[in-house]
PDB file of C-alpha atoms and ligand atoms in Angstrom:
ATOM      1  CA  MET A   1       0.000   0.000   0.000  1.00  0.00           C
ATOM      2  CA  SER A   2       1.422   3.390  -0.942  1.00  0.00           C
ATOM      3  CA  GLU A   3       1.968   6.196   1.532  1.00  0.00           C
ATOM      4  CA  LEU A   4      -0.950   8.124   0.045  1.00  0.00           C
ATOM      5  CA  LYS A   5      -3.461   5.340   0.491  1.00  0.00           C
ATOM      6  CA  LYS A   6      -2.815   5.560   4.231  1.00  0.00           C
ATOM      7  CA  VAL A   7      -3.997   9.207   4.384  1.00  0.00           C
ATOM      8  CA  LYS A   8      -5.603   9.671   7.802  1.00  0.00           C
ATOM      9  CA  LEU A   9      -8.588  11.964   7.928  1.00  0.00           C
ATOM     10  CA  GLY A  10      -9.910  13.847  10.941  1.00  0.00           C
ATOM     11  CA  LYS A  11     -13.364  12.968  12.243  1.00  0.00           C
ATOM     12  CA  ARG A  12     -15.287  15.539  10.170  1.00  0.00           C
ATOM     13  CA  LEU A  13     -13.739  14.490   6.851  1.00  0.00           C
ATOM     14  CA  SER A  14     -14.053  10.799   7.829  1.00  0.00           C
ATOM     15  CA  VAL A  15     -17.794  11.244   8.362  1.00  0.00           C
ATOM     16  CA  ILE A  16     -18.091  12.955   4.982  1.00  0.00           C
ATOM     17  CA  ALA A  17     -16.086  10.159   3.306  1.00  0.00           C
ATOM     18  CA  ALA A  18     -18.319   7.543   4.942  1.00  0.00           C
ATOM     19  CA  LEU A  19     -21.439   9.191   3.486  1.00  0.00           C
ATOM     20  CA  VAL A  20     -20.119   8.792  -0.048  1.00  0.00           C
ATOM     21  CA  GLY A  21     -21.722   5.860  -1.860  1.00  0.00           C
ATOM     22  CA  ASP A  22     -20.098   3.766  -4.574  1.00  0.00           C
ATOM     23  CA  ASP A  23     -22.280   4.648  -7.530  1.00  0.00           C
ATOM     24  CA  TYR A  24     -20.963   8.056  -8.659  1.00  0.00           C
ATOM     25  CA  ASP A  25     -19.242   8.594 -11.989  1.00  0.00           C
ATOM     26  CA  HIS A  26     -17.692  11.891 -10.881  1.00  0.00           C
ATOM     27  CA  ILE A  27     -16.885  13.206  -7.404  1.00  0.00           C
ATOM     28  CA  TRP A  28     -15.792  16.825  -7.038  1.00  0.00           C
ATOM     29  CA  ASP A  29     -13.717  17.527  -3.895  1.00  0.00           C
ATOM     30  CA  CYS A  30     -14.277  21.293  -3.920  1.00  0.00           C
ATOM     31  CA  CYS A  31     -12.271  23.764  -1.824  1.00  0.00           C
ATOM     32  CA  CYS A  32      -9.984  20.759  -1.462  1.00  0.00           C
ATOM     33  CA  ASP A  33      -7.027  22.572   0.162  1.00  0.00           C
ATOM     34  CA  HIS A  34      -4.368  19.802   0.362  1.00  0.00           C
ATOM     35  CA  GLY A  35      -6.787  17.310  -1.173  1.00  0.00           C
ATOM     36  CA  LEU A  36      -6.999  14.941   1.812  1.00  0.00           C
ATOM     37  CA  LEU A  37     -10.624  13.994   1.237  1.00  0.00           C
ATOM     38  CA  GLY A  38     -10.224  13.492  -2.509  1.00  0.00           C
ATOM     39  CA  LEU A  39      -7.085  11.406  -1.967  1.00  0.00           C
ATOM     40  CA  GLN A  40      -8.975   9.176   0.443  1.00  0.00           C
ATOM     41  CA  LEU A  41     -11.854   8.759  -2.024  1.00  0.00           C
ATOM     42  CA  LEU A  42      -9.395   8.048  -4.835  1.00  0.00           C
ATOM     43  CA  GLY A  43      -7.592   5.445  -2.709  1.00  0.00           C
ATOM     44  CA  LYS A  44     -10.928   3.737  -2.080  1.00  0.00           C
ATOM     45  CA  SER A  45     -11.897   3.929  -5.789  1.00  0.00           C
ATOM     46  CA  LYS A  46     -15.148   5.676  -4.864  1.00  0.00           C
ATOM     47  CA  ALA A  47     -15.852   6.943  -8.380  1.00  0.00           C
ATOM     48  CA  LYS A  48     -14.682   6.601 -11.945  1.00  0.00           C
ATOM     49  CA  HIS A  49     -13.381  10.171 -11.791  1.00  0.00           C
ATOM     50  CA  ILE A  50     -12.235  12.179  -8.770  1.00  0.00           C
ATOM     51  CA  HIS A  51     -11.813  15.927  -9.328  1.00  0.00           C
ATOM     52  CA  PHE A  52      -9.699  18.109  -7.024  1.00  0.00           C
ATOM     53  CA  VAL A  53     -10.840  21.760  -7.115  1.00  0.00           C
ATOM     54  CA  ASP A  54      -9.412  24.793  -5.365  1.00  0.00           C
ATOM     55  CA  ILE A  55      -8.880  28.416  -6.265  1.00  0.00           C
ATOM     56  CA  VAL A  56      -5.270  28.516  -5.011  1.00  0.00           C
ATOM     57  CA  SER A  57      -2.905  27.346  -7.718  1.00  0.00           C
ATOM     58  CA  PRO A  58       0.081  26.198  -5.546  1.00  0.00           C
ATOM     59  CA  LEU A  59      -2.234  23.783  -3.717  1.00  0.00           C
ATOM     60  CA  LEU A  60      -3.206  22.114  -6.990  1.00  0.00           C
ATOM     61  CA  ILE A  61       0.429  21.920  -8.090  1.00  0.00           C
ATOM     62  CA  GLU A  62       1.255  20.124  -4.836  1.00  0.00           C
ATOM     63  CA  ILE A  63      -1.693  17.725  -5.270  1.00  0.00           C
ATOM     64  CA  GLU A  64      -0.885  17.059  -8.916  1.00  0.00           C
ATOM     65  CA  THR A  65       2.715  16.217  -8.004  1.00  0.00           C
ATOM     66  CA  LYS A  66       1.472  13.653  -5.466  1.00  0.00           C
ATOM     67  CA  LEU A  67      -1.075  12.214  -7.884  1.00  0.00           C
ATOM     68  CA  LYS A  68       1.523  11.825 -10.642  1.00  0.00           C
ATOM     69  CA  ARG A  69       3.833  10.078  -8.196  1.00  0.00           C
ATOM     70  CA  PHE A  70       1.315   7.693  -6.684  1.00  0.00           C
ATOM     71  CA  TYR A  71      -1.257   7.274  -9.426  1.00  0.00           C
ATOM     72  CA  GLN A  72       0.905   7.601 -12.565  1.00  0.00           C
ATOM     73  CA  GLY A  73      -0.721   6.141 -15.640  1.00  0.00           C
ATOM     74  CA  GLU A  74      -4.161   6.263 -14.062  1.00  0.00           C
ATOM     75  CA  HIS A  75      -6.535   8.662 -15.715  1.00  0.00           C
ATOM     76  CA  HIS A  76      -9.369   8.918 -13.274  1.00  0.00           C
ATOM     77  CA  TRP A  77      -8.104  11.922 -11.323  1.00  0.00           C
ATOM     78  CA  HIS A  78      -8.256  15.542 -12.447  1.00  0.00           C
ATOM     79  CA  VAL A  79      -7.068  18.810 -10.900  1.00  0.00           C
ATOM     80  CA  HIS A  80      -8.805  22.141 -11.507  1.00  0.00           C
ATOM     81  CA  CYS A  81      -7.623  25.545 -10.343  1.00  0.00           C
ATOM     82  CA  LEU A  82     -11.071  27.065 -10.416  1.00  0.00           C
ATOM     83  CA  ASP A  83     -13.717  29.036  -8.570  1.00  0.00           C
ATOM     84  CA  VAL A  84     -16.227  26.409  -7.403  1.00  0.00           C
ATOM     85  CA  ALA A  85     -19.043  28.530  -8.828  1.00  0.00           C
ATOM     86  CA  LEU A  86     -17.709  27.669 -12.293  1.00  0.00           C
ATOM     87  CA  LEU A  87     -17.518  23.875 -12.093  1.00  0.00           C
ATOM     88  CA  PRO A  88     -17.721  22.334 -15.583  1.00  0.00           C
ATOM     89  CA  LEU A  89     -20.640  19.941 -14.916  1.00  0.00           C
ATOM     90  CA  GLN A  90     -22.305  20.060 -18.328  1.00  0.00           C
ATOM     91  CA  PRO A  91     -19.780  17.796 -20.148  1.00  0.00           C
ATOM     92  CA  TYR A  92     -20.867  14.981 -17.805  1.00  0.00           C
ATOM     93  CA  LYS A  93     -24.592  15.595 -18.131  1.00  0.00           C
ATOM     94  CA  ASN A  94     -25.417  11.915 -18.594  1.00  0.00           C
ATOM     95  CA  GLU A  95     -23.386  10.789 -15.587  1.00  0.00           C
ATOM     96  CA  LYS A  96     -23.999  10.787 -11.836  1.00  0.00           C
ATOM     97  CA  GLN A  97     -22.032  13.509 -10.043  1.00  0.00           C
ATOM     98  CA  LEU A  98     -21.367  14.291  -6.380  1.00  0.00           C
ATOM     99  CA  ILE A  99     -20.143  17.740  -5.383  1.00  0.00           C
ATOM    100  CA  ILE A 100     -18.554  17.978  -1.932  1.00  0.00           C
ATOM    101  CA  ILE A 101     -18.002  21.455  -0.478  1.00  0.00           C
ATOM    102  CA  ALA A 102     -16.711  21.572   3.088  1.00  0.00           C
ATOM    103  CA  GLY A 103     -14.660  23.789   5.323  1.00  0.00           C
ATOM    104  CA  ILE A 104     -15.741  27.217   4.027  1.00  0.00           C
ATOM    105  CA  GLY A 105     -18.101  29.763   5.579  1.00  0.00           C
ATOM    106  CA  GLY A 106     -21.833  29.146   5.202  1.00  0.00           C
ATOM    107  CA  LEU A 107     -22.439  32.538   3.605  1.00  0.00           C
ATOM    108  CA  LEU A 108     -19.705  31.981   1.015  1.00  0.00           C
ATOM    109  CA  LEU A 109     -21.259  28.579   0.363  1.00  0.00           C
ATOM    110  CA  VAL A 110     -24.658  30.200  -0.272  1.00  0.00           C
ATOM    111  CA  LYS A 111     -22.975  32.642  -2.665  1.00  0.00           C
ATOM    112  CA  LEU A 112     -21.267  29.824  -4.593  1.00  0.00           C
ATOM    113  CA  LEU A 113     -24.453  27.742  -4.731  1.00  0.00           C
ATOM    114  CA  THR A 114     -26.437  30.716  -6.041  1.00  0.00           C
ATOM    115  CA  THR A 115     -24.376  30.409  -9.230  1.00  0.00           C
ATOM    116  CA  LEU A 116     -23.851  26.665  -9.147  1.00  0.00           C
ATOM    117  CA  LEU A 117     -27.354  25.319  -8.475  1.00  0.00           C
ATOM    118  CA  PRO A 118     -28.906  26.647 -11.715  1.00  0.00           C
ATOM    119  CA  LEU A 119     -26.124  24.812 -13.603  1.00  0.00           C
ATOM    120  CA  THR A 120     -27.315  21.506 -12.132  1.00  0.00           C
ATOM    121  CA  LYS A 121     -30.795  21.713 -13.686  1.00  0.00           C
ATOM    122  CA  ALA A 122     -31.554  18.534 -15.636  1.00  0.00           C
ATOM    123  CA  LEU A 123     -28.290  16.978 -14.421  1.00  0.00           C
ATOM    124  CA  ASN A 124     -27.907  14.015 -12.073  1.00  0.00           C
ATOM    125  CA  VAL A 125     -26.082  15.830  -9.272  1.00  0.00           C
ATOM    126  CA  GLU A 126     -25.971  15.492  -5.487  1.00  0.00           C
ATOM    127  CA  PHE A 127     -24.145  17.648  -2.954  1.00  0.00           C
ATOM    128  CA  ILE A 128     -22.536  16.975   0.398  1.00  0.00           C
ATOM    129  CA  LEU A 129     -22.157  20.307   2.190  1.00  0.00           C
ATOM    130  CA  SER A 130     -20.439  21.059   5.479  1.00  0.00           C
ATOM    131  CA  PRO A 131     -19.873  24.741   6.154  1.00  0.00           C
ATOM    132  CA  VAL A 132     -18.248  26.483   9.060  1.00  0.00           C
ATOM    133  CA  HIS A 133     -21.105  28.478  10.722  1.00  0.00           C
ATOM    134  CA  HIS A 134     -24.365  29.821   9.248  1.00  0.00           C
ATOM    135  CA  HIS A 135     -26.098  26.460   8.928  1.00  0.00           C
ATOM    136  CA  TYR A 136     -29.510  28.057   9.425  1.00  0.00           C
ATOM    137  CA  GLN A 137     -29.017  30.469   6.528  1.00  0.00           C
ATOM    138  CA  LEU A 138     -27.664  27.706   4.279  1.00  0.00           C
ATOM    139  CA  ARG A 139     -30.592  25.390   5.058  1.00  0.00           C
ATOM    140  CA  HIS A 140     -33.091  28.211   4.491  1.00  0.00           C
ATOM    141  CA  PHE A 141     -31.486  28.897   1.110  1.00  0.00           C
ATOM    142  CA  LEU A 142     -31.456  25.216   0.090  1.00  0.00           C
ATOM    143  CA  ASN A 143     -35.106  24.878   0.975  1.00  0.00           C
ATOM    144  CA  GLU A 144     -36.056  27.957  -1.039  1.00  0.00           C
ATOM    145  CA  LYS A 145     -34.171  26.577  -4.023  1.00  0.00           C
ATOM    146  CA  GLY A 146     -36.128  23.308  -3.926  1.00  0.00           C
ATOM    147  CA  CYS A 147     -33.318  21.054  -2.761  1.00  0.00           C
ATOM    148  CA  GLY A 148     -34.259  17.858  -0.939  1.00  0.00           C
ATOM    149  CA  LEU A 149     -32.585  16.102   1.944  1.00  0.00           C
ATOM    150  CA  ILE A 150     -30.900  12.726   1.534  1.00  0.00           C
ATOM    151  CA  ASP A 151     -29.120  12.601   4.897  1.00  0.00           C
ATOM    152  CA  GLU A 152     -27.663  14.851   7.584  1.00  0.00           C
ATOM    153  CA  CYS A 153     -25.537  14.467  10.687  1.00  0.00           C
ATOM    154  CA  ILE A 154     -23.711  16.394  13.389  1.00  0.00           C
ATOM    155  CA  VAL A 155     -19.969  15.985  13.866  1.00  0.00           C
ATOM    156  CA  ALA A 156     -17.961  17.168  16.861  1.00  0.00           C
ATOM    157  CA  GLU A 157     -14.276  17.719  16.193  1.00  0.00           C
ATOM    158  CA  ASN A 158     -11.720  19.550  18.319  1.00  0.00           C
ATOM    159  CA  GLY A 159     -14.396  21.203  20.453  1.00  0.00           C
ATOM    160  CA  ARG A 160     -16.352  22.499  17.460  1.00  0.00           C
ATOM    161  CA  PHE A 161     -19.546  21.252  15.888  1.00  0.00           C
ATOM    162  CA  TYR A 162     -20.234  20.802  12.199  1.00  0.00           C
ATOM    163  CA  GLU A 163     -23.293  19.759  10.246  1.00  0.00           C
ATOM    164  CA  VAL A 164     -22.953  17.549   7.205  1.00  0.00           C
ATOM    165  CA  ILE A 165     -25.880  17.862   4.801  1.00  0.00           C
ATOM    166  CA  HIS A 166     -26.336  15.483   1.854  1.00  0.00           C
ATOM    167  CA  ILE A 167     -28.855  16.893  -0.628  1.00  0.00           C
ATOM    168  CA  LYS A 168     -30.205  16.555  -4.134  1.00  0.00           C
ATOM    169  CA  PRO A 169     -31.547  19.523  -6.078  1.00  0.00           C
ATOM    170  CA  GLY A 170     -35.180  19.063  -7.055  1.00  0.00           C
ATOM    171  CA  SER A 171     -35.997  15.956  -5.021  1.00  0.00           C
ATOM    172  CA  GLY A 172     -35.982  14.410  -1.563  1.00  0.00           C
ATOM    173  CA  LEU A 173     -37.386  15.342   1.817  1.00  0.00           C
ATOM    174  CA  PRO A 174     -37.875  19.004   2.807  1.00  0.00           C
ATOM    175  CA  ILE A 175     -34.784  20.465   4.469  1.00  0.00           C
ATOM    176  CA  SER A 176     -35.401  21.745   8.005  1.00  0.00           C
ATOM    177  CA  ARG A 177     -33.787  25.105   8.833  1.00  0.00           C
ATOM    178  CA  VAL A 178     -32.579  23.743  12.165  1.00  0.00           C
ATOM    179  CA  GLY A 179     -32.008  20.147  11.173  1.00  0.00           C
ATOM    180  CA  ASP A 180     -34.256  17.192  11.793  1.00  0.00           C
ATOM    181  CA  LYS A 181     -33.086  13.580  11.640  1.00  0.00           C
ATOM    182  CA  MET A 182     -29.530  14.548  12.651  1.00  0.00           C
ATOM    183  CA  TRP A 183     -30.532  15.294  16.251  1.00  0.00           C
ATOM    184  CA  ASP A 184     -30.219  12.633  18.942  1.00  0.00           C
ATOM    185  CA  PHE A 185     -31.028  14.303  22.252  1.00  0.00           C
ATOM    186  CA  SER A 186     -29.843  11.285  24.229  1.00  0.00           C
ATOM    187  CA  ASN A 187     -26.375  12.296  22.971  1.00  0.00           C
ATOM    188  CA  VAL A 188     -24.785  14.844  25.345  1.00  0.00           C
ATOM    189  CA  GLN A 189     -22.773  16.377  22.497  1.00  0.00           C
ATOM    190  CA  HIS A 190     -25.968  17.120  20.597  1.00  0.00           C
ATOM    191  CA  GLN A 191     -27.475  18.754  23.690  1.00  0.00           C
ATOM    192  CA  THR A 192     -24.320  20.892  23.989  1.00  0.00           C
ATOM    193  CA  TYR A 193     -24.464  21.849  20.322  1.00  0.00           C
ATOM    194  CA  LEU A 194     -28.097  22.921  20.616  1.00  0.00           C
ATOM    195  CA  GLN A 195     -27.425  25.009  23.739  1.00  0.00           C
ATOM    196  CA  GLN A 196     -24.367  26.625  22.130  1.00  0.00           C
ATOM    197  CA  THR A 197     -26.388  27.498  19.052  1.00  0.00           C
ATOM    198  CA  ILE A 198     -29.230  29.046  21.058  1.00  0.00           C
ATOM    199  CA  SER A 199     -26.725  31.030  23.183  1.00  0.00           C
ATOM    200  CA  HIS A 200     -25.002  32.240  20.031  1.00  0.00           C
ATOM    201  CA  TYR A 201     -28.230  33.683  18.635  1.00  0.00           C
ATOM    202  CA  GLN A 202     -29.228  35.091  22.030  1.00  0.00           C
ATOM    203  CA  ARG A 203     -25.937  37.028  22.113  1.00  0.00           C
ATOM    204  CA  LEU A 204     -26.770  38.440  18.687  1.00  0.00           C
ATOM    205  CA  THR A 205     -29.989  39.993  20.033  1.00  0.00           C
ATOM    206  CA  LYS A 206     -27.733  42.697  21.565  1.00  0.00           C
ATOM    207  CA  ASN A 207     -27.093  43.911  18.026  1.00  0.00           C
ATOM    208  CA  PRO A 208     -30.099  46.112  17.091  1.00  0.00           C
ATOM    209  CA  ASN A 209     -29.379  45.497  13.391  1.00  0.00           C
ATOM    210  CA  SER A 210     -29.864  41.748  13.533  1.00  0.00           C
ATOM    211  CA  ASP A 211     -33.269  40.124  13.964  1.00  0.00           C
ATOM    212  CA  VAL A 212     -32.598  36.614  15.153  1.00  0.00           C
ATOM    213  CA  SER A 213     -35.843  35.946  17.030  1.00  0.00           C
ATOM    214  CA  GLU A 214     -36.970  33.477  14.331  1.00  0.00           C
ATOM    215  CA  MET A 215     -33.759  31.437  14.725  1.00  0.00           C
ATOM    216  CA  ILE A 216     -33.951  31.425  18.528  1.00  0.00           C
ATOM    217  CA  LYS A 217     -37.547  30.218  18.476  1.00  0.00           C
ATOM    218  CA  ALA A 218     -36.839  27.522  15.898  1.00  0.00           C
ATOM    219  CA  TYR A 219     -33.904  26.121  17.899  1.00  0.00           C
ATOM    220  CA  GLN A 220     -35.757  26.437  21.212  1.00  0.00           C
ATOM    221  CA  ASP A 221     -38.663  24.482  19.741  1.00  0.00           C
ATOM    222  CA  LEU A 222     -36.247  21.579  19.245  1.00  0.00           C
ATOM    223  CA  THR A 223     -35.385  21.430  22.931  1.00  0.00           C
ATOM    224  CA  PRO A 224     -36.735  18.175  24.322  1.00  0.00           C
ATOM    225  CA  PRO A 225     -39.051  18.453  27.360  1.00  0.00           C
ATOM    226  CA  VAL A 226     -37.311  17.656  30.698  1.00  0.00           C
TER     227      VAL A 226
HETATM  228  C1  SAM B   1     -10.193  25.403   5.052  1.00  0.00           C
HETATM  229  S1  SAM B   1     -10.007  24.810   3.453  1.00  0.00           S
HETATM  230  C2  SAM B   1     -11.148  23.474   3.448  1.00  0.00           C
HETATM  231  C3  SAM B   1     -10.448  22.163   3.171  1.00  0.00           C
HETATM  232  C4  SAM B   1     -11.355  20.941   3.175  1.00  0.00           C
HETATM  233  N1  SAM B   1     -12.415  21.038   2.186  1.00  0.00           N
HETATM  234  C5  SAM B   1     -11.939  20.703   4.547  1.00  0.00           C
HETATM  235  O1  SAM B   1     -13.170  20.720   4.703  1.00  0.00           O
HETATM  236  O2  SAM B   1     -11.166  20.487   5.499  1.00  0.00           O
HETATM  237  C6  SAM B   1     -10.835  26.022   2.443  1.00  0.00           C
HETATM  238  C7  SAM B   1     -10.340  26.002   0.988  1.00  0.00           C
HETATM  239  O3  SAM B   1     -11.315  26.645   0.177  1.00  0.00           O
HETATM  240  C8  SAM B   1     -10.659  27.238  -0.913  1.00  0.00           C
HETATM  241  N2  SAM B   1     -11.611  28.182  -1.549  1.00  0.00           N
HETATM  242  C9  SAM B   1     -12.183  29.269  -0.988  1.00  0.00           C
HETATM  243  N3  SAM B   1     -13.038  29.858  -1.861  1.00  0.00           N
HETATM  244  C10 SAM B   1     -13.023  29.086  -2.985  1.00  0.00           C
HETATM  245  C11 SAM B   1     -13.708  29.172  -4.237  1.00  0.00           C
HETATM  246  N4  SAM B   1     -14.579  30.157  -4.511  1.00  0.00           N
HETATM  247  N5  SAM B   1     -13.440  28.237  -5.177  1.00  0.00           N
HETATM  248  C12 SAM B   1     -12.537  27.243  -4.919  1.00  0.00           C
HETATM  249  N6  SAM B   1     -11.869  27.118  -3.744  1.00  0.00           N
HETATM  250  C13 SAM B   1     -12.106  28.037  -2.796  1.00  0.00           C
HETATM  251  C14 SAM B   1      -9.434  27.847  -0.250  1.00  0.00           C
HETATM  252  O4  SAM B   1      -8.414  28.121  -1.184  1.00  0.00           O
HETATM  253  C15 SAM B   1      -9.043  26.747   0.761  1.00  0.00           C
HETATM  254  O5  SAM B   1      -8.070  25.887   0.224  1.00  0.00           O
END
């Protein structure tokens, strides 16, 4: 086994990798940074084609060097120095594609998806999304755009909480703004995450320019009776 196939992922990226099924033709590891997730998926032969996408050119040069070294002669990996909003999905319109975007701010993610989602119309595309912060706003946006839920979960890593949201544009269950099936209130970490989230929005009420009463109520409504 090569050095690369032993890539060890942190908990958050491991959970994302575990959600990835085996039936995709193309997987896009977007905002890939050093490409850890994509390398793991490539090592496990999770799709016919694995695409590494980031906007910072030196990162892609580093990844391409590794790929050439460890996967020379194999043609199912691709590197793209590209804004995620401009993913070239159309050439693969008859194939099943998974777009993974993790580790960027939720508001930036909404901005990227505003451009990207219309490009997925009539294509067979799913997304796995895991932003840093602003889950409520992202979920609200996804719902408004007619995306449906496939799966969702909460991940705790290094004292922080992340949501991982697997969706499909145009089909699936409605997406809750505060999450639904991901919550397990017998899990102490989930209770902590909910309390932290409510406290976060309660602190924001001190800012007269932000109306967060809707968020506070929605999260409070989740609180299980004691
Ligand atoms: C913190 S890393 C995330 C790495 C990995 N996805 C994760 O979840 O751990 C964020 C990456 O997003 C990239 N990025 C930010 N905006 C981007 C955009 N519009 N298009 C492509 N990459 C972008 C940055 O260059 C950086 O490498």
